[in-house]
Amino acid sequence: MQTVSEVEKIVLDLVKPFDPEIDNEILPLSQVLNRILAEDIKSVLDFPHWDNSTMDGYALRYQDLEDLEDLNQNFKLAIASDEIPAGKAIAQTLAKGECIRIFTGGMLPIGADTVVMQEDSDRLDNFLHLKVKPKQGEYVRRKGEFIKAGAILITAGTKLGATEIGALASARCQQVKVFRQPKVAIISTGSELISLEDSQSLQTGQIIDSNLYALSTLINQSGAIAIPFGVVRDDRQELESVMRRAIATADIVISTGGVSVGDYDYIDELLASMGADIHVQSVAIKPGKPLTVASLTHSHLVNQEVNRSEDKILYFGVPGNPVSAMMSFWRFIRGAIAKLNGSNETYWYPQFIRVNTTEDLHSQGRRETYLWGRLSYIKGNPIFQPVKNYSSGNLISAIGTNAIAVMRINQTYVPAGDEVLVMLI
Ligand code: AMP
Ligand code: MG
């Protein structure tokens, strides 16, 4: 049995990230939400493109005010006859002792370096009286102040959200190169399972394959594509043929069930017979102790059409228990998808925060123990409320949760009010 951090490292070491030259697609900006950029994007322009005003007011030369001050005079400037709304190209040079009406986003005339807000001035005929002396450069965005032409705007590996997509649009990128989405096959194993779509009535002993739905959701949330391979009975031959098809199709294969030490648990045995390298068989984690991590290459699949011939295909055999299956995903598979799909390293690991628990937390201390709960805020302070009557076999008890408290090995008790490490999910 390996520790959680050992298994995390083994998994990440097995993942070879997508090649930006091969595993990419070029998509219009409208289709890149949550996708990972596969190339550095450089700014083609200076941002802002020219010096411009951030306020409605008057553009002026700061030196003119200094000169007036030296002469002990009021700040009184002549107002130029023209005015500068946003979008007007201005070639005019501001004369000495003059200011010009300007509006938010308007381009500063040559010579002007400062803007006085409308509210800080009085206009009298063709003259402007300044009520206060502005600071030099006030209310002006300088050309290239945000970014200079040629500098990198967004680096490869960045996940694209609203901010990044907006910035790409302002830099006139109509389409960008992003990594393709990993294909993740899901096989639900167990002779007791019935597909949700199956219309037959449930016989004694049968249960619905809920893992397909929970795991597909997690896979899609992680930016990968879930490919269902259906329910497979605990039958060696049937299982082997579906496993082979899934391995040939996907970048990552997840099967649920059949990885314990029971008589009907065939996954490890079949992987071994296919020549897979088995790296992990159990983890010191609760829930989720039985976990198989294996890797295969093309050579393991003679006579099969293969997706990525040279590269390793990762196989995760997770427990059938729905809560454990999700735990294995959050703790180990999510990071593998993030590394594979070209995301930068910050996305490879779960995020943890330290918060106070509202209730006592207990663990046997032998395995790293994960306890479901809800992270919320009371008067701005985060708190963790664990689920009452929690059972690792009971997905229903986890409804509405959004975080999981982590108790390290040998940590058996955290009293209410104390700090605990919490994993965000
Ligand atoms: P196993 O890991 O195969 O020993 O299964 C452990 C428990 O999880 C059993 O009670 C199964 O009935 C249940 N289980 C297995 N597969 C699924 C599934 N796909 N959806 C919901 N429950 C499952
Ligand atoms: Mg089973």
PDB file of C-alpha atoms in Angstrom, residues 16 36 57-58 79 100 146 171 189 231 256 260 264 268 289 326 339 375 410 413:
ATOM      1  CA  LYS A  16       3.362  12.901 -20.742  1.00  0.00           C
ATOM      2  CA  ILE A  36      -5.989  25.326 -22.504  1.00  0.00           C
ATOM      3  CA  GLY A  57     -12.619  66.732 -18.502  1.00  0.00           C
ATOM      4  CA  TYR A  58      -9.856  68.807 -20.059  1.00  0.00           C
ATOM      5  CA  ILE A  79      -9.971  76.403 -24.003  1.00  0.00           C
ATOM      6  CA  ILE A 100      -8.923  71.070 -24.701  1.00  0.00           C
ATOM      7  CA  PHE A 146      -0.719  47.760 -20.041  1.00  0.00           C
ATOM      8  CA  ALA A 171      -5.747  41.903 -29.095  1.00  0.00           C
ATOM      9  CA  THR A 189     -18.048  -3.253 -14.133  1.00  0.00           C
ATOM     10  CA  VAL A 231     -21.963  -1.770 -18.142  1.00  0.00           C
ATOM     11  CA  THR A 256     -15.166   1.267 -11.746  1.00  0.00           C
ATOM     12  CA  SER A 260     -10.742  -5.298  -4.575  1.00  0.00           C
ATOM     13  CA  TYR A 264     -15.025 -11.497  -9.075  1.00  0.00           C
ATOM     14  CA  ASP A 268      -5.675  -6.314 -12.185  1.00  0.00           C
ATOM     15  CA  LYS A 289      -8.180   2.223  -0.758  1.00  0.00           C
ATOM     16  CA  MET A 326     -15.329  10.098  -6.965  1.00  0.00           C
ATOM     17  CA  LYS A 339      -1.143  17.522 -16.878  1.00  0.00           C
ATOM     18  CA  LEU A 375     -17.316  25.233   3.019  1.00  0.00           C
ATOM     19  CA  ASN A 410      -2.036   9.436  12.728  1.00  0.00           C
ATOM     20  CA  TYR A 413      -9.172  13.955  16.208  1.00  0.00           C
TER      21      TYR A 413
END
